[in-house]
Coordinates of C-alpha atoms and ligand atoms in Angstrom, one line a residue:
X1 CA 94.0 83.9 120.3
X2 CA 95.4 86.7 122.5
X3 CA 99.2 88.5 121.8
X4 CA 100.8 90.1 124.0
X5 CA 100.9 93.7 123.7
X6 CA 104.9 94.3 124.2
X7 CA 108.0 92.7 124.8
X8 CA 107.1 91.5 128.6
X9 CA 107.4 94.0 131.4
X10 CA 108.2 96.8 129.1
X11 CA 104.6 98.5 128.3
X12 CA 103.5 101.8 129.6
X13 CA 99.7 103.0 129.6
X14 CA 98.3 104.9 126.8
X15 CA 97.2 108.7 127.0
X16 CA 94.7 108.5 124.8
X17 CA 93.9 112.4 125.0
X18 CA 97.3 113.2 125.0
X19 CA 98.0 111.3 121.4
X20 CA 94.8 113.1 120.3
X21 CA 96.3 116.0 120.5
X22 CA 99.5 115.4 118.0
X23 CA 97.2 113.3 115.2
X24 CA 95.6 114.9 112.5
X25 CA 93.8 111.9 111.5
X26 CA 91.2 110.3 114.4
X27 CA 92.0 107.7 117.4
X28 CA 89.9 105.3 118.3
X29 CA 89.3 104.1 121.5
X30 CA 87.7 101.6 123.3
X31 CA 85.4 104.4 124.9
X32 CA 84.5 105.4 121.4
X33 CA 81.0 104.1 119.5
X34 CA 82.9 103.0 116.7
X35 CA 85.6 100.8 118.3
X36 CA 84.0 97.7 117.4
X37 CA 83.6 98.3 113.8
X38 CA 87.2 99.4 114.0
X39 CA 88.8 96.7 115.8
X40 CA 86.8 94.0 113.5
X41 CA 89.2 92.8 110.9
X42 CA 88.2 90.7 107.7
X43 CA 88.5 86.9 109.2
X44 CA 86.2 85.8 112.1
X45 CA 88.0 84.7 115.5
X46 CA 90.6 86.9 115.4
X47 CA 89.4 88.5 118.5
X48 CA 91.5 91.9 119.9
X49 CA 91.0 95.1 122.0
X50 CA 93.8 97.5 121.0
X51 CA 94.3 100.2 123.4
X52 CA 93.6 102.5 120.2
X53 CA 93.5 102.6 116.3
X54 CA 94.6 105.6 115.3
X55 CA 93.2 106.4 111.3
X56 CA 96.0 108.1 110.0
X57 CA 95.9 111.3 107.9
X58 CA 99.5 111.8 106.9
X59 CA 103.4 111.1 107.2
X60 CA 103.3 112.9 110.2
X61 CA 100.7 111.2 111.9
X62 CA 103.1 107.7 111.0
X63 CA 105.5 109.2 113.1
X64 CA 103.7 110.0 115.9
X65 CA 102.3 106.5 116.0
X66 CA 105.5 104.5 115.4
X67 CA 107.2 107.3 118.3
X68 CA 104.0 106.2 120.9
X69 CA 104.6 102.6 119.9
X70 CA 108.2 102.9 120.9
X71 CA 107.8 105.4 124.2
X72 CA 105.2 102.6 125.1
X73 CA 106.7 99.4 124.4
X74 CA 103.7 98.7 122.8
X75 CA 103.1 96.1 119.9
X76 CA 102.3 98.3 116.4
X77 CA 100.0 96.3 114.0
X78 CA 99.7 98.3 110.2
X79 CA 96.8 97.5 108.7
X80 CA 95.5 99.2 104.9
X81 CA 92.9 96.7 104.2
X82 CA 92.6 94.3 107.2
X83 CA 92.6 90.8 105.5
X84 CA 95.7 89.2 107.1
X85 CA 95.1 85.6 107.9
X86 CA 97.1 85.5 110.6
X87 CA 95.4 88.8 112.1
X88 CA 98.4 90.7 112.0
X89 CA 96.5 93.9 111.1
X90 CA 95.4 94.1 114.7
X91 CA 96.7 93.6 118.4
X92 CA 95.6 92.9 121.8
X93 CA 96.5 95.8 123.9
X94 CA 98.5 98.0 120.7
X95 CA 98.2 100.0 118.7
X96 CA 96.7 99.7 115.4
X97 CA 98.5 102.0 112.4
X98 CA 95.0 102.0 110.4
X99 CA 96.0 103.9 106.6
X100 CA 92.1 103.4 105.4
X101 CA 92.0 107.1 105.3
X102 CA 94.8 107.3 103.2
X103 CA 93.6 106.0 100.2
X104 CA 93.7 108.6 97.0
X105 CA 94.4 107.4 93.8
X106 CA 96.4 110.0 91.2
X107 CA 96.5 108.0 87.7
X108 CA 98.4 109.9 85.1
X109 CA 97.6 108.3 82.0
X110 CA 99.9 110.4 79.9
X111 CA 102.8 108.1 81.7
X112 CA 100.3 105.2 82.5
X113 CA 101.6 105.5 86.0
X114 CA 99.4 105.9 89.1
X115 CA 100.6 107.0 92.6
X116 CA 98.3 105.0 95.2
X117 CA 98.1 105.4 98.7
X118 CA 98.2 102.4 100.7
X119 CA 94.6 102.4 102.1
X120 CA 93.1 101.8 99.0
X121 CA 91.3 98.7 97.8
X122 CA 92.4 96.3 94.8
X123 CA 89.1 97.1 93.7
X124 CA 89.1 101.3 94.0
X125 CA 92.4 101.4 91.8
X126 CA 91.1 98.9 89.5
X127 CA 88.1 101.2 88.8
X128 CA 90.4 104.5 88.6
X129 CA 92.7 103.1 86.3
X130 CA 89.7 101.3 84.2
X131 CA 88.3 104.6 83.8
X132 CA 91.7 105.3 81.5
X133 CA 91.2 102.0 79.6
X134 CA 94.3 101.3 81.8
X135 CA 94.6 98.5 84.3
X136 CA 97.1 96.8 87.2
X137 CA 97.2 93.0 88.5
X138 CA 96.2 92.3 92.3
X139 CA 94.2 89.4 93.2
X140 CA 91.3 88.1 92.9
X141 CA 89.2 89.8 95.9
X142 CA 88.0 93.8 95.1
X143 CA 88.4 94.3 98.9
X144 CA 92.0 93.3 99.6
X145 CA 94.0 96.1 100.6
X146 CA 97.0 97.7 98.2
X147 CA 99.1 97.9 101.3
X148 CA 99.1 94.2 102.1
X149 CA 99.1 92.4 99.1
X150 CA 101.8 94.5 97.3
X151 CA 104.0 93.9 100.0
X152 CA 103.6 90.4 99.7
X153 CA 103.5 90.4 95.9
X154 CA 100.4 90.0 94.3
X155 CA 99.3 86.9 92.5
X156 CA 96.1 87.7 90.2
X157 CA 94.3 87.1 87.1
X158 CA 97.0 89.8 85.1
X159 CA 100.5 87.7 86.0
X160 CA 100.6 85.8 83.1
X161 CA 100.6 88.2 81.1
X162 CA 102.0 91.2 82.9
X163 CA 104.0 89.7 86.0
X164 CA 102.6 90.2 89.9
X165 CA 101.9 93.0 91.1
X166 CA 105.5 93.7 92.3
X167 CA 106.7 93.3 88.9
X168 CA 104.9 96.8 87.6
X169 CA 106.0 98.5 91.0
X170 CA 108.0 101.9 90.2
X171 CA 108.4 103.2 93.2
X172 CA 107.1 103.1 96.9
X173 CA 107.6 105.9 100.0
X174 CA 108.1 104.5 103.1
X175 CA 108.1 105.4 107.0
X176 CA 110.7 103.5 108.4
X177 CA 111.2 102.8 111.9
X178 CA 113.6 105.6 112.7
X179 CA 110.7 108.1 111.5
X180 CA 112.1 109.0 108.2
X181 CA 110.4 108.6 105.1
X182 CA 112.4 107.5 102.3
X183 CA 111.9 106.2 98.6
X184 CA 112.4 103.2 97.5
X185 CA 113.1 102.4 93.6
X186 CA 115.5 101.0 91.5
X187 CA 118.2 103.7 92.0
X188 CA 117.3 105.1 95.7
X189 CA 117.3 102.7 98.5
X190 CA 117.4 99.9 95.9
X191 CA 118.0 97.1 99.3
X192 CA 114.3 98.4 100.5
X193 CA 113.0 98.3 97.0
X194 CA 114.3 94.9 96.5
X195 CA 113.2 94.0 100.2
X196 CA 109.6 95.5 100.0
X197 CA 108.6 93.6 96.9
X198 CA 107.8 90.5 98.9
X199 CA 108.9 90.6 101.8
X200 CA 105.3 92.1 103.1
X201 CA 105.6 94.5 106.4
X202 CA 108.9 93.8 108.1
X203 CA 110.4 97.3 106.6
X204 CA 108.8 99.8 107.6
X205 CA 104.8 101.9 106.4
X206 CA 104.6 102.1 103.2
X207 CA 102.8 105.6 102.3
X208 CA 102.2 105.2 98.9
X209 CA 103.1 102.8 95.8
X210 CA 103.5 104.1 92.4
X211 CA 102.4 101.3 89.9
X212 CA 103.6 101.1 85.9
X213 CA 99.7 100.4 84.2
X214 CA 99.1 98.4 81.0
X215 CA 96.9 98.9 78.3
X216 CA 93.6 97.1 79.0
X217 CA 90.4 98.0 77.5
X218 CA 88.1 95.0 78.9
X219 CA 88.4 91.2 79.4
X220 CA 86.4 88.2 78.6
X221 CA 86.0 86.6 81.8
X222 CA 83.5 86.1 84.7
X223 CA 82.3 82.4 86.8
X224 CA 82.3 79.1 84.4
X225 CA 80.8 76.2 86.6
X226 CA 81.6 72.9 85.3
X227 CA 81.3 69.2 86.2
X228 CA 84.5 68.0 88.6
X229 CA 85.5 65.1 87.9
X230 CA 89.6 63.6 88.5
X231 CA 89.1 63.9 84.5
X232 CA 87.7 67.6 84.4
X233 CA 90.1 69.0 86.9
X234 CA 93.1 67.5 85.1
X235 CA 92.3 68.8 81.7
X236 CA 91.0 72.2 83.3
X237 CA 95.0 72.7 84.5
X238 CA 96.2 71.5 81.3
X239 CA 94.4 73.5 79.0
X240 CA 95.0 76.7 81.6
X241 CA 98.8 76.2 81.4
X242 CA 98.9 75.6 77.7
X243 CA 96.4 78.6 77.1
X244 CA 98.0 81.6 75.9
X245 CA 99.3 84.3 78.1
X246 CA 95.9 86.1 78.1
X247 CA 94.3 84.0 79.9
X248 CA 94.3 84.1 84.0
X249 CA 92.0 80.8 85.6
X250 CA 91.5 80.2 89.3
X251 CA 90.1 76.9 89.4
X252 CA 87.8 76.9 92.8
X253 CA 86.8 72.4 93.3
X254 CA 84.4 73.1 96.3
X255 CA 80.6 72.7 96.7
X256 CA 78.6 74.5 94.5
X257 CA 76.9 77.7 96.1
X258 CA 73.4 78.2 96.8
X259 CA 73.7 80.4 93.7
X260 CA 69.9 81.8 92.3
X261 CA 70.6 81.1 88.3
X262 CA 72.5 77.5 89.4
X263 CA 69.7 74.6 89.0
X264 CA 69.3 73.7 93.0
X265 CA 70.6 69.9 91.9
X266 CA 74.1 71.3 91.9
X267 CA 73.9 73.0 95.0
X268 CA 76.3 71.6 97.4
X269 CA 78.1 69.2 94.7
X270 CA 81.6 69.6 94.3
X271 CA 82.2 71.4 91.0
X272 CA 84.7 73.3 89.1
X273 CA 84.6 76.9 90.1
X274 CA 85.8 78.3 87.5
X275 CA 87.2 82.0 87.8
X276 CA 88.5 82.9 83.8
X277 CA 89.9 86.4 82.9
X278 CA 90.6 86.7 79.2
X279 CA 92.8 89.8 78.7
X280 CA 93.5 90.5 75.1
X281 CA 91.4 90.7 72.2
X282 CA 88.3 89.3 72.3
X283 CA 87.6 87.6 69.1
X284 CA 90.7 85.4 70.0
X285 CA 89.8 84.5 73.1
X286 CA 86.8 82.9 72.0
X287 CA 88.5 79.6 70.7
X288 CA 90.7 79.5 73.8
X289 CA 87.7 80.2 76.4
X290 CA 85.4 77.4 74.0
X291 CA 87.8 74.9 75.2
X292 CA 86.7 75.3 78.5
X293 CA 83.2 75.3 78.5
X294 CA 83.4 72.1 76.2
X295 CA 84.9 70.2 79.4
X296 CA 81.3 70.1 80.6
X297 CA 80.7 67.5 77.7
X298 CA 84.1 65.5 79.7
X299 CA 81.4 65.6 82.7
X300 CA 79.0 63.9 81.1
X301 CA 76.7 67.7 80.5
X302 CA 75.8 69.1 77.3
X303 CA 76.5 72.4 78.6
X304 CA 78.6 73.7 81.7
X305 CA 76.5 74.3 84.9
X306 CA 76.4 77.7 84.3
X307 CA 78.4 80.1 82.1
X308 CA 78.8 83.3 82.9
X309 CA 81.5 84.7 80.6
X310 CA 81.0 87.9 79.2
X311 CA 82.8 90.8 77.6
X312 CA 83.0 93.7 79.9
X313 CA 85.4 95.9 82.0
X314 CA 88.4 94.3 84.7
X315 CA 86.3 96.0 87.1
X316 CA 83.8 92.6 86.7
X317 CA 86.4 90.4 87.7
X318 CA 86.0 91.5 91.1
X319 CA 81.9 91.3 92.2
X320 CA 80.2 92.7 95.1
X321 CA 81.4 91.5 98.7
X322 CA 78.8 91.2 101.6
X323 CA 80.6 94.1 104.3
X324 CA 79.8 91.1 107.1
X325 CA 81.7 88.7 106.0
X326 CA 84.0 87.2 108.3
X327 CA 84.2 83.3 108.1
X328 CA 86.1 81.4 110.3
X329 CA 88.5 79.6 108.0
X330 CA 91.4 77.2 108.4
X331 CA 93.7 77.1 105.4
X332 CA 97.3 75.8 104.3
X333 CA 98.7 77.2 100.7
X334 CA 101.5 75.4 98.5
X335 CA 102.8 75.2 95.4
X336 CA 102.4 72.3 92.7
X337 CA 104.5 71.2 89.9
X338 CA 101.3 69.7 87.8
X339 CA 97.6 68.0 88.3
X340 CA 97.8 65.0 87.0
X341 CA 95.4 62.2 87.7
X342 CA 96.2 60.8 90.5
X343 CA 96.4 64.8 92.5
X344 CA 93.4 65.4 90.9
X345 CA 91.7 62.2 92.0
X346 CA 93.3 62.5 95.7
X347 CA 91.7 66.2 95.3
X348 CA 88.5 64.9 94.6
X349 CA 88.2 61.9 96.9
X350 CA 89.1 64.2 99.8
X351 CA 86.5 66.6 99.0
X352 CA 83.9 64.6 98.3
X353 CA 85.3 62.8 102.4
X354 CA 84.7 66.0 104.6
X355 CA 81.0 67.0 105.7
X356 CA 81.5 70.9 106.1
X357 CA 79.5 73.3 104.0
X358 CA 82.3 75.3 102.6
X359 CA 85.9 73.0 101.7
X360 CA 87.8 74.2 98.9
X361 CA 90.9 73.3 96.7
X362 CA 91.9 76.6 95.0
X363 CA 94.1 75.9 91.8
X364 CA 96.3 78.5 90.0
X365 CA 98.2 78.4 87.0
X366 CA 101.6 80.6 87.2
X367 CA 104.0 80.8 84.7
X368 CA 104.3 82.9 81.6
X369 CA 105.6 86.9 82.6
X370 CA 105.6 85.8 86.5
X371 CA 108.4 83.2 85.7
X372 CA 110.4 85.7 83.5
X373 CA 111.7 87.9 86.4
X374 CA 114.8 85.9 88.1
X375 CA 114.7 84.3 91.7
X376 CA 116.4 86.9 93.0
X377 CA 115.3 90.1 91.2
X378 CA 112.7 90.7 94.2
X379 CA 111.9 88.9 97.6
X380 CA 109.3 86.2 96.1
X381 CA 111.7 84.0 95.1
X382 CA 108.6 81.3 93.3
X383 CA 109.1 82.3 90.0
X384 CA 109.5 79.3 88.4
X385 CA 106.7 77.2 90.8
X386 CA 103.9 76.2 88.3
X387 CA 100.6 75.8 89.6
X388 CA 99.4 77.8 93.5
X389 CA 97.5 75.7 95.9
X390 CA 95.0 76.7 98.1
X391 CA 93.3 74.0 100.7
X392 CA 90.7 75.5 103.2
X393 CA 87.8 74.9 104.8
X394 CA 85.5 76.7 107.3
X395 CA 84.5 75.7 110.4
X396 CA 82.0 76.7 113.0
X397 CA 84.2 76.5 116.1
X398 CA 86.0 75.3 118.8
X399 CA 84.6 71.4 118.7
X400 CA 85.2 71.0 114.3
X401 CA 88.5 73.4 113.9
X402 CA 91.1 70.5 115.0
X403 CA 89.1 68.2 112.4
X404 CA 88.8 70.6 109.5
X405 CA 92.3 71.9 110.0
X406 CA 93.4 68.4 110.0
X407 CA 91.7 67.8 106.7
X408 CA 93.3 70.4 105.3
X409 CA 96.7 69.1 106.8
X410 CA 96.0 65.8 105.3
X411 CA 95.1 67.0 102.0
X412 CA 98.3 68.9 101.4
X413 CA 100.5 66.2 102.9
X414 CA 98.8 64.0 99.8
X415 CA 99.1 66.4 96.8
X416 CA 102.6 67.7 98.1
X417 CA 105.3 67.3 95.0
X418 CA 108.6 68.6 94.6
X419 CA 107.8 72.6 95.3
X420 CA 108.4 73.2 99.3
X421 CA 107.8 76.9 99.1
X422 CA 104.7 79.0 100.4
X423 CA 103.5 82.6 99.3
X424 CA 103.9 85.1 101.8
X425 CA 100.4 86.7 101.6
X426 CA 98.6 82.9 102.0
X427 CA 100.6 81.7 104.8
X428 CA 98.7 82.0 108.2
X429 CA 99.9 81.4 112.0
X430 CA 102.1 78.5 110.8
X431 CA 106.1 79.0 112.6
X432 CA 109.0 79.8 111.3
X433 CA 109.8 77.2 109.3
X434 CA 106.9 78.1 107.2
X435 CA 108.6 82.1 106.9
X436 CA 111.7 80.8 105.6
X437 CA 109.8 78.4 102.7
X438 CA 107.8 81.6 101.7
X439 CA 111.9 83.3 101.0
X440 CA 113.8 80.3 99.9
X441 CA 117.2 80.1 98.5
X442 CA 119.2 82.8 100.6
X443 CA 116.0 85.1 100.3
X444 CA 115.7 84.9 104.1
X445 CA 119.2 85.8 104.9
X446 CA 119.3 88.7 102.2
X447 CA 116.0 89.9 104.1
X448 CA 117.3 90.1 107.8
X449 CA 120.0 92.1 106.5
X450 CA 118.1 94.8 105.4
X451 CA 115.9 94.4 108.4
X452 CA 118.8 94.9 110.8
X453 CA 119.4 98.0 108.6
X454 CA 115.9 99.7 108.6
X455 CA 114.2 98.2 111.9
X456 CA 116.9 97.2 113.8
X457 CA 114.9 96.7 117.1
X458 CA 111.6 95.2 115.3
X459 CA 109.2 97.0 115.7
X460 CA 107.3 95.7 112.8
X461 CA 107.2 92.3 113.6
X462 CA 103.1 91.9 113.2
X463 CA 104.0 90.1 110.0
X464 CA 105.3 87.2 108.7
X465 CA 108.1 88.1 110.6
X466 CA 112.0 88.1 109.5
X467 CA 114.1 89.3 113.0
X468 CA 117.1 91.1 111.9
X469 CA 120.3 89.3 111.2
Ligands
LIG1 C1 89.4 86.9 100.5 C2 90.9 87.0 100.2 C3 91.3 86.9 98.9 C4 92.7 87.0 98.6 N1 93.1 86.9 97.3 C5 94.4 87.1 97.0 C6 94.8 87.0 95.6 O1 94.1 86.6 94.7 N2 96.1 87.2 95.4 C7 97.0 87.5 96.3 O2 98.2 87.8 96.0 N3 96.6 87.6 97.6 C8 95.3 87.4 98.0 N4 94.9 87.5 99.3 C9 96.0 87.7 100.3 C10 96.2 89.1 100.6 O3 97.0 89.6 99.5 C11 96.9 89.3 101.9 O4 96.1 88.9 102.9 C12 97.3 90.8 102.2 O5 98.2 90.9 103.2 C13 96.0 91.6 102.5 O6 96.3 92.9 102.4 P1 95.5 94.0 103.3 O7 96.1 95.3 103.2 O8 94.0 93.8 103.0 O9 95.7 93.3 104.8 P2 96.1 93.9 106.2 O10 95.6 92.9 107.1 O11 95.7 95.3 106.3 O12 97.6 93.8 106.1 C14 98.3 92.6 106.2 C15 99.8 92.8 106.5 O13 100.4 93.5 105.4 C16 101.3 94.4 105.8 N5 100.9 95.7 105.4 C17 99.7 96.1 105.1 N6 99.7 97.4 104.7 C18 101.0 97.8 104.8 C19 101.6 99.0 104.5 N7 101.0 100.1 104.1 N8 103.0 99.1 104.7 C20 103.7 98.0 105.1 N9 103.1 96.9 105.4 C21 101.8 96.7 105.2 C22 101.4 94.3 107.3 O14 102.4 93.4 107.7 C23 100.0 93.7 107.6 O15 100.0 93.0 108.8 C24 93.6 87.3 99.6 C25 93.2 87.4 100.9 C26 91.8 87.3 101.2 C27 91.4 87.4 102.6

């Protein structure tokens, strides 16, 4: 899919040797040997030339870049780690804001603070603060970007327990689109603060985060591969909700991977894969954890299909990545109010319905520190949805997409309850309708206000966008 690369008729070309002169940090053009690597974001078929990425070293460098953008007319895409969905982190004739080169980590564990710039990885600052015995809630990827998923607010393993990432946001600096950088916390600019904790890039570049850590010497937690049945993937939810606030699950049903220590029967079965982070004391997570691997026996196995559940650091929540990996995906998230049999059975029948090597029903159990924070105390406004759903499936191109993103269509369309909203950071190309169920309940409005205030004109509008009020 191609975008435009400005409001029609309004573009100017690009001097790419006169913005080299003004950046501190490097521009990328297409000349260059390193454009391809540099234009290639996370997903596959998301497909754009910008007219120049420009790896940003500083404040100042922002400036330059959002002043080009604007002399130009031309379409600004920020990118800190590159894994939008929707490919907003690049731009077909733009420019691409790229902050990987901004990306130090200052942890100050006197405080159990940590300034982060936002070109670093979920996994880098998970390693930094880990080094401290100290830790912060992202996701459940290493390679996801600070800059995009705190924006969006930051579902992970931690939120039981300690709340999304958002929730142990202090602070954030910010270029807006006038050129100024401002702070954002509680008592300065609290209307950004409120607005940037959710409402993803519509308000400006955010610089740097500074995150509140919690106390976290290791986990229990790693891959548990059981049996899925309707049966298995019903009591898998229940025991996650009623488990105590330690415990963070991401139940994957999908074919089983190739994987070297899975017995090559299960390979390409649908199975429960199981992702299970136990965050508090370990002897106490034991019983908890037990109740989990004894499902297997539910699935007619003496043992679950493999268990992997060890004691370590956080850091082994988030395992190698292949640097190549770019699948071509179609996908649809939700919310749930509960599995019960028959969602799980529909679950399973579709599943087990589609012929593609990859299909997936992603299950996550909210709740507990997540649901303390009001509606309205920052812009994700799902605090009291119970369970996130993620349907996708990969395809291999132009003659399966319509049929796997039909699936996937279908499948929600069954399992759909009484929970019409959608998280920010999962939703993909999808219209507006879909923007305004990610900021339900007068979120939307509230957000367009403080957009017409800080980017009156929209410049940042490579997002999930909200146009000013
Ligand atoms: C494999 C995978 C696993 C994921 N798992 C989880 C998960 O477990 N939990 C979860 O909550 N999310 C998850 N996500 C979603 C993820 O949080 C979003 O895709 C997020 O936007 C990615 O951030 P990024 O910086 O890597 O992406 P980018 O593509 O670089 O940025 C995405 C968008 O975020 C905004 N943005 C990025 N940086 C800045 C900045 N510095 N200032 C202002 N705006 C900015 C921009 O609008 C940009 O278009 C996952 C995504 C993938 C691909």
């Amino acid at each position: 899919m191609t975008v435009s690369s400005a409001r029609p008729g309004t573009a100017t070309p690009l001097d790419l040797g006169a913005l080299r002169s003004r950046i501190h940090g490097r521009v990328i053009g297409p000349n260059d040997d390193d454009y391809e690597a540099a234009r290639t974001v996370m997903y596959g078929g998301i497909d754009r030339h910008p007219a120049a990425i420009v790896r940003v070293a500083g404040v100042d460098d922002i400036r330059v870049v959002i002043e080009t953008a604007r002399e130009h007319g031309l379409e600004l895409a920020v990118r800190s780690g590159g894994h939008s969905a929707k490919g907003d982190s690049t731009t077909e004739g733009g420019i691409v804001l790229d902050l990987a080169d901004m990306a130090s980590i200052d942890i100050d564990p006197a405080t159990k603070t940590a300034w982060v710039e936002a070109g670093a990885s979920a996994l880098a600052v998970t390693e930094a603060a880990a080094r401290h015995n100290l830790a912060i809630g992202f996701g459940d990827t290493g390679s996801v970007g600070v800059g995009g998923i705190t924006t969006g607010g930051g579902v992970g393993y931690l939120g039981r327990k300690h709340g999304l990432t958002i929730d142990n946001l202090l602070a954030a600096e910010i270029v807006t689109a006038d050129g100024e950088l401002r702070r954002a916390d509680a008592d300065t600019n609290p209307d950004l603060f409120w607005a940037i904790r959710g409402g993803g890039g519509n308000f400006g570049v955010v610089t740097r985060f500074q995150y509140r850590l919690v106390d976290l010497p290791g986990i229990v937690g790693g891959l548990l591969i059981l049996p899925a049945t309707a049966e298995t993937v019903q009591r898998f939810m229940e025991l996650s909700e009623a488990a105590p606030e330690e415990l963070g699950t991401i139940a994957n049903v999908m074919p089983c991977p190739p994987m070297p220590f899975v017995d090559e029967k299960w390979h390409g079965a649908v199975v429960i894969f199981g992702l299970m982070c136990w965050a508090g004391d370990a002897a106490s997570g034991e019983e908890t954890l037990q109740g989990f691997r004894d499902l297997a026996r539910l699935g007619g196995l003496d043992a679950p299909i493999a268990d992997m559940l060890q004691a370590g650091p956080y850091t082994q929540m988030y395992p190698p990545e292949p640097d190549d990996y770019h699948p071509l995906a179609v996908s649809l998230t939700g919310y749930l109010d509960k599995v019960d049999r028959a969602t799980a059975e529909t679950i399973m029948d579709r599943l087990e319905a589609l012929e593609a090597p990859m299909r997936a029903v992603q299950l996550r159990t909210l709740g507990g520190a997540i649901a303390r924070v009001p509606d309205d105390a920052t812009a994700y406004a799902h605090r009291t949805s119970e369970i996130m759903v993620n349907v996708a499936a990969f395809y291999e191109g132009d003659h399966d997409k319509a049929e796997k993103q039909a699936w996937v269509e279908e499948l929600m369309a069954a399992i759909h309850q009484s929970d019409d909203g959608a998280y920010v950071n999962f939703v993909g190309d999808e219209g507006e309708a879909r923007v305004r169920a990610a900021y339900p309940g007068g979120t939307y409005e509230r957000l367009a206000e403080i957009k017409r205030r800080y980017d009156p004109d929209n410049l940042f509008r490579l997002n999930q966008n909200i146009p000013p009020a």
